[in-house]
Short mmCIF file of C-alpha atoms in Angstrom, two decimals:
data_model
loop_
_atom_site.label_atom_id
_atom_site.label_comp_id
_atom_site.label_asym_id
_atom_site.label_seq_id
_atom_site.Cartn_x
_atom_site.Cartn_y
_atom_site.Cartn_z
CA MET M 232 5.27 -14.09 3.79
CA LEU M 233 9.12 -13.49 4.11
CA PRO M 234 11.26 -11.26 6.45
CA ASP M 235 11.28 -7.62 5.23
CA ARG M 236 14.50 -5.97 4.16
CA GLU M 237 15.30 -4.88 7.72
CA GLY M 238 14.82 -8.44 9.07
CA GLN M 239 12.31 -7.15 11.65
CA ARG M 240 8.84 -8.20 10.27
CA PHE M 241 7.23 -10.77 8.08
CA ALA M 242 5.58 -9.10 5.13
CA PRO M 243 3.51 -10.51 2.16
CA ARG M 244 5.43 -11.48 -0.83
CA LEU M 245 2.53 -12.95 -2.68
CA GLN M 246 -1.18 -12.72 -1.93
CA ILE M 247 -4.66 -13.86 -3.05
CA GLY M 248 -7.75 -12.11 -1.87
CA LEU M 249 -6.41 -9.39 0.46
CA ASP M 250 -7.77 -5.89 0.09
CA VAL M 251 -5.43 -2.92 -0.34
CA SER M 252 -5.65 -2.07 3.34
CA SER M 253 -4.56 -5.37 4.61
CA MET M 254 -1.72 -5.63 2.12
CA ARG M 255 -0.26 -2.41 3.58
CA ARG M 256 -0.76 -3.33 7.08
CA LEU M 257 0.31 -7.01 7.03
CA ARG M 258 3.87 -6.43 8.61
CA ILE M 259 3.95 -8.83 11.65
CA PRO M 260 7.02 -8.44 13.86
CA ILE M 261 9.15 -11.58 13.79
CA ALA M 262 9.30 -11.53 17.64
CA GLN M 263 5.52 -11.68 17.68
CA ILE M 264 5.47 -14.48 15.20
CA GLU M 265 7.91 -16.59 17.19
CA SER M 266 5.79 -16.10 20.41
CA HIS M 267 2.51 -17.35 18.75
CA ILE M 268 3.79 -19.81 16.10
CA LYS M 269 5.36 -22.75 17.99
CA THR M 270 4.73 -25.53 15.43
CA ASP M 271 5.12 -25.99 11.80
CA VAL M 272 1.34 -26.02 11.28
CA SER M 273 -0.72 -23.59 13.78
CA LEU M 274 -4.42 -23.26 13.51
CA PHE M 275 -6.10 -20.37 15.38
CA GLN M 276 -9.88 -20.04 15.93
CA GLN M 277 -11.76 -16.76 15.78
CA ASP M 278 -11.40 -16.08 19.60
CA GLU M 279 -7.64 -16.56 19.25
CA LEU M 280 -7.11 -14.09 16.39
CA LEU M 281 -6.89 -10.92 18.37
CA PHE M 282 -3.12 -10.54 17.70
CA LEU M 283 -3.79 -10.27 13.97
CA GLU M 284 -6.31 -7.32 14.28
CA PRO M 285 -3.58 -4.48 13.88
CA PHE M 286 -2.43 -6.12 10.78
CA LEU M 287 -5.62 -6.54 8.73
CA SER M 288 -8.53 -4.35 7.57
CA ARG M 289 -11.68 -4.34 9.68
CA ARG M 290 -13.44 -6.18 6.87
CA ILE M 291 -10.86 -8.90 6.50
CA PHE M 292 -10.36 -9.42 10.47
CA GLU M 293 -14.07 -9.49 11.15
CA SER M 294 -14.89 -12.05 8.39
CA SER M 295 -12.10 -14.41 9.26
CA GLU M 296 -13.32 -17.36 11.43
CA GLN M 297 -9.98 -19.19 11.51
CA ALA M 298 -6.16 -18.57 10.60
CA LEU M 299 -3.76 -21.18 9.46
CA PHE M 300 0.00 -20.53 9.71
CA ILE M 301 2.35 -23.01 7.96
CA ALA M 302 6.01 -22.10 8.94
CA PHE M 303 8.95 -22.99 6.76
CA ARG M 304 12.05 -23.50 8.94
CA LYS M 305 15.75 -23.71 8.46
CA SER M 306 18.07 -24.59 11.20
CA GLY M 307 15.19 -24.06 13.57
CA LYS M 308 14.62 -20.59 12.48
CA CYS M 309 11.29 -19.65 10.78
CA ILE M 310 12.34 -18.14 7.34
CA ALA M 311 8.86 -17.95 5.54
CA LEU M 312 5.24 -18.19 6.38
CA LEU M 313 2.08 -19.19 4.64
CA LEU M 314 -0.99 -17.52 6.08
CA GLU M 315 -4.49 -18.57 5.06
CA LEU M 316 -7.58 -16.82 6.53
CA ASP M 317 -10.80 -18.80 6.34
CA GLY M 318 -14.12 -17.04 6.49
CA GLU M 319 -16.08 -20.23 6.73
CA ALA M 320 -15.10 -22.80 9.24
CA GLU M 321 -16.69 -25.73 7.47
CA ASP M 322 -14.71 -25.23 4.31
CA ASN M 323 -11.70 -26.63 6.14
CA PHE M 324 -9.21 -24.63 4.23
CA PRO M 325 -9.90 -26.07 0.67
CA VAL M 326 -6.78 -24.71 -0.85
CA LEU M 327 -4.35 -26.01 1.90
CA GLU M 328 -3.46 -29.09 -0.25
CA ALA M 329 -2.92 -27.22 -3.53
CA PHE M 330 -1.84 -23.72 -2.57
CA PRO M 331 1.73 -24.05 -1.06
CA GLN M 332 3.53 -26.26 -3.74
CA PRO M 333 2.40 -24.06 -6.88
CA LEU M 334 3.15 -20.94 -4.94
CA LEU M 335 6.51 -21.95 -4.03
CA ILE M 336 7.36 -23.43 -7.51
CA GLU M 337 6.28 -20.24 -9.11
CA THR M 338 8.06 -17.77 -6.95
CA THR M 339 11.02 -19.23 -4.96
CA ASP M 340 13.62 -18.54 -7.48
CA PHE M 341 12.48 -14.99 -8.05
CA LEU M 342 12.07 -14.21 -4.41
CA MET M 343 15.43 -15.68 -3.37
CA ARG M 344 17.34 -13.93 -6.11
CA SER M 345 15.87 -10.56 -5.38
CA ARG M 346 16.25 -10.87 -1.62
CA LYS M 347 19.83 -11.88 -1.87
CA LYS M 348 20.72 -9.00 -4.07
CA LEU M 349 19.07 -6.49 -1.64
CA SER M 350 20.92 -7.45 1.53
CA GLY M 351 23.36 -4.64 1.20
CA SER M 352 21.01 -1.71 0.10
CA VAL M 353 18.74 -1.25 3.20
CA GLN M 354 20.54 1.95 4.44
CA ASN M 355 20.10 3.71 1.06
CA THR M 356 16.13 3.68 0.88
CA CYS M 357 13.51 5.87 2.42
CA SER M 358 9.85 5.90 1.81
CA GLU M 359 8.05 8.62 3.85
CA ALA M 360 7.56 11.88 2.02
CA SER M 361 8.88 13.92 4.93
CA GLN M 362 11.91 11.58 5.20
CA LEU M 363 12.54 12.03 1.53
CA MET M 364 12.53 15.68 1.73
CA GLN M 365 14.88 15.85 4.71
CA ARG M 366 17.24 13.36 2.99
CA THR M 367 17.21 15.35 -0.23
CA GLU M 368 18.07 18.65 1.82
CA ARG M 369 21.02 16.86 3.63
CA THR M 370 22.22 15.47 0.21
CA ILE M 371 22.11 18.95 -1.31
CA ASN M 372 24.01 20.46 1.65
CA GLN M 373 26.63 17.78 1.33
CA ALA M 374 27.15 18.35 -2.38
CA LYS M 375 27.38 22.06 -1.76
CA ASN M 376 29.77 21.73 1.09
CA GLU M 377 32.12 19.20 -0.69
CA GLY M 378 31.81 20.71 -4.12
CA LYS M 379 30.40 17.60 -5.66
CA HIS M 380 27.88 17.04 -8.47
CA LEU M 381 24.32 15.81 -7.65
CA LEU M 382 21.91 14.17 -10.06
CA PHE M 383 18.48 12.92 -9.44
CA LEU M 384 16.98 10.27 -11.63
CA ILE M 385 13.26 9.68 -11.40
CA LEU M 386 11.84 6.31 -12.76
CA ASP M 387 8.31 5.36 -13.56
CA LEU M 388 8.13 1.77 -12.36
CA SER M 389 4.70 1.08 -13.76
CA PRO M 390 5.85 -0.86 -16.81
CA LEU M 391 7.99 -3.11 -14.71
CA LEU M 392 5.44 -3.82 -12.03
CA ASP M 393 2.76 -4.46 -14.61
CA ALA M 394 5.16 -6.99 -16.48
CA LEU M 395 6.18 -8.79 -13.36
CA THR M 396 2.66 -9.08 -11.83
CA GLU M 397 1.43 -10.29 -15.28
CA ILE M 398 4.09 -13.08 -15.12
CA SER M 399 3.15 -13.88 -11.44
CA PRO M 400 -0.31 -12.39 -10.66
CA SER M 401 -0.12 -13.15 -6.89
CA LEU M 402 2.98 -11.03 -6.45
CA ASP M 403 2.25 -8.10 -4.02
CA ARG M 404 2.72 -4.99 -6.03
CA PHE M 405 3.48 -2.75 -3.20
CA THR M 406 6.23 -5.02 -1.78
CA LEU M 407 7.60 -5.66 -5.26
CA ALA M 408 8.05 -2.00 -5.70
CA GLU M 409 9.90 -1.85 -2.41
CA ASP M 410 12.21 -4.61 -3.65
CA LEU M 411 12.91 -2.89 -6.92
CA ARG M 412 13.86 0.27 -5.03
CA GLY M 413 16.12 -1.71 -2.86
CA GLY M 414 17.80 -3.16 -5.97
CA LEU M 415 18.10 0.27 -7.58
CA SER M 416 19.74 1.79 -4.39
CA LEU M 417 22.73 -0.53 -5.11
CA LEU M 418 23.68 1.90 -7.78
CA THR M 419 23.45 4.99 -5.61
CA THR M 420 26.65 4.31 -3.51
CA ASP M 421 26.80 5.24 0.34
CA GLN M 422 26.23 8.91 -0.36
CA GLY M 423 23.09 8.61 -2.43
CA PHE M 424 19.71 7.10 -1.76
CA CYS M 425 16.75 5.61 -3.45
CA ALA M 426 13.24 6.77 -2.40
CA GLU M 427 9.52 6.26 -3.04
CA GLY M 428 7.80 9.11 -4.93
CA LYS M 429 4.08 9.66 -5.65
CA ASP M 430 2.21 6.69 -7.81
CA ASP M 431 4.88 4.46 -9.05
CA TYR M 432 7.76 6.82 -9.17
CA THR M 433 11.04 6.06 -7.63
CA ILE M 434 13.61 8.76 -6.96
CA MET M 435 17.37 8.08 -7.21
CA ALA M 436 19.97 10.54 -5.71
CA LEU M 437 23.40 10.19 -6.96
CA ILE M 438 26.43 12.23 -5.71
CA SER M 439 29.97 12.17 -7.02
CA LYS M 440 33.07 14.24 -7.59
CA LYS M 441 32.78 14.07 -11.38
CA ALA M 442 29.71 15.03 -13.48
CA HIS M 443 27.46 12.01 -14.10
CA SER M 444 26.81 10.50 -17.45
CA ARG M 445 23.01 10.11 -17.66
CA SER M 446 23.30 7.48 -20.54
CA VAL M 447 25.75 5.43 -18.56
CA LEU M 448 23.50 5.40 -15.55
CA VAL M 449 20.43 4.54 -17.62
CA HIS M 450 22.42 1.68 -19.13
CA GLN M 451 23.37 0.39 -15.72
CA ILE M 452 19.79 0.53 -14.48
CA ASN M 453 18.54 -1.34 -17.48
CA ASN M 454 21.21 -4.06 -17.13
CA LEU M 455 20.50 -4.46 -13.28
CA LEU M 456 16.75 -4.80 -13.86
CA LYS M 457 17.15 -7.08 -16.77
CA ARG M 458 19.63 -9.32 -15.00
CA GLU M 459 17.95 -9.57 -11.52
CA TRP M 460 14.14 -9.38 -12.20
CA PHE M 461 13.75 -10.61 -15.78
CA GLY M 462 16.13 -13.42 -16.02
CA GLY M 463 18.06 -11.65 -18.82
CA ARG M 464 15.00 -10.98 -20.91
CA GLU M 465 14.43 -7.45 -22.42
CA ILE M 466 12.55 -5.27 -19.97
CA PRO M 467 9.71 -2.91 -20.83
CA PRO M 468 10.69 0.61 -22.01
CA LEU M 469 11.40 2.78 -18.99
CA LYS M 470 10.42 6.44 -18.64
CA ILE M 471 13.30 8.12 -16.77
CA PHE M 472 13.33 11.87 -15.84
CA SER M 473 16.47 13.72 -14.64
CA ARG M 474 17.08 16.61 -12.38
CA THR M 475 20.49 18.27 -11.81
CA TRP M 476 21.40 20.39 -8.80
CA PRO M 477 21.56 23.44 -8.78
CA GLU M 478 20.87 23.88 -12.53
CA ASP M 479 17.23 22.60 -12.22
CA GLY M 480 16.63 23.83 -8.66
CA LYS M 481 18.38 24.69 -5.51
CA GLN M 482 15.77 23.22 -2.93
CA ALA M 483 14.39 19.77 -2.57
CA GLU M 484 10.73 20.68 -3.36
CA GLU M 485 11.83 22.77 -6.29
CA LEU M 486 13.79 19.78 -7.82
CA LEU M 487 11.27 17.18 -7.06
CA ALA M 488 7.83 18.77 -6.88
CA ASP M 489 6.38 16.85 -9.77
CA PHE M 490 7.26 13.42 -8.24
CA ILE M 491 6.51 13.61 -4.54
CA LEU M 492 3.31 13.39 -2.70
CA LYS M 493 1.96 16.78 -1.93
CA ARG M 494 1.95 17.85 1.71
CA LYS M 495 -1.62 18.47 3.12
#
């Protein structure tokens, strides 16, 4: 687990054996970690695990008899966590000896490279559907009021996520998608944004004084992904859709209806 992009919570970067609900919920505030994890190695018995209940599915929480935290510190500050949940106390954490070193060797370079590149992009991302629609309407109004051009690029991240998780199967797909969006948001400038759509779609909004060159932007996207996530290797072919305001629609839902979660 590493700090999230906002630096507020520890979130899973790699996982083995968690269910989908736990992967989504496991976002522990750093302040809460600091209040519970006082030493580099902390072992909690079942009656001490109540603080983890909000962050795990009912099945995982109720089947966990122990929890082991290993804190990785730099200058006295916890910068990474290894969490292992054990359903059988007598197992005595059988993977404790083998798990940390291979995990760190496999992923440290990838994680540190991707996290470093995302530090400036937090303000340009949004994930909730309602937040996306509001942000899109504000961006449309800005383009209208300032006489600027507005282009939406919609990327299907499935091939990238499949390729990266094939290389490192324990990477958390959900958090990896968040990281990819954070990196892509570097291309949107301060006036644009990068947002989560339905399924594995990511929506980029780009606003500028001059009309955008779709081919140039696609080239920049491919170069960024190739350099920062694939170590210079060729990336899988990307499916990229585009919508131009106002030619393809004047309202947010009209422009992005095919790529957002439907409101219930």
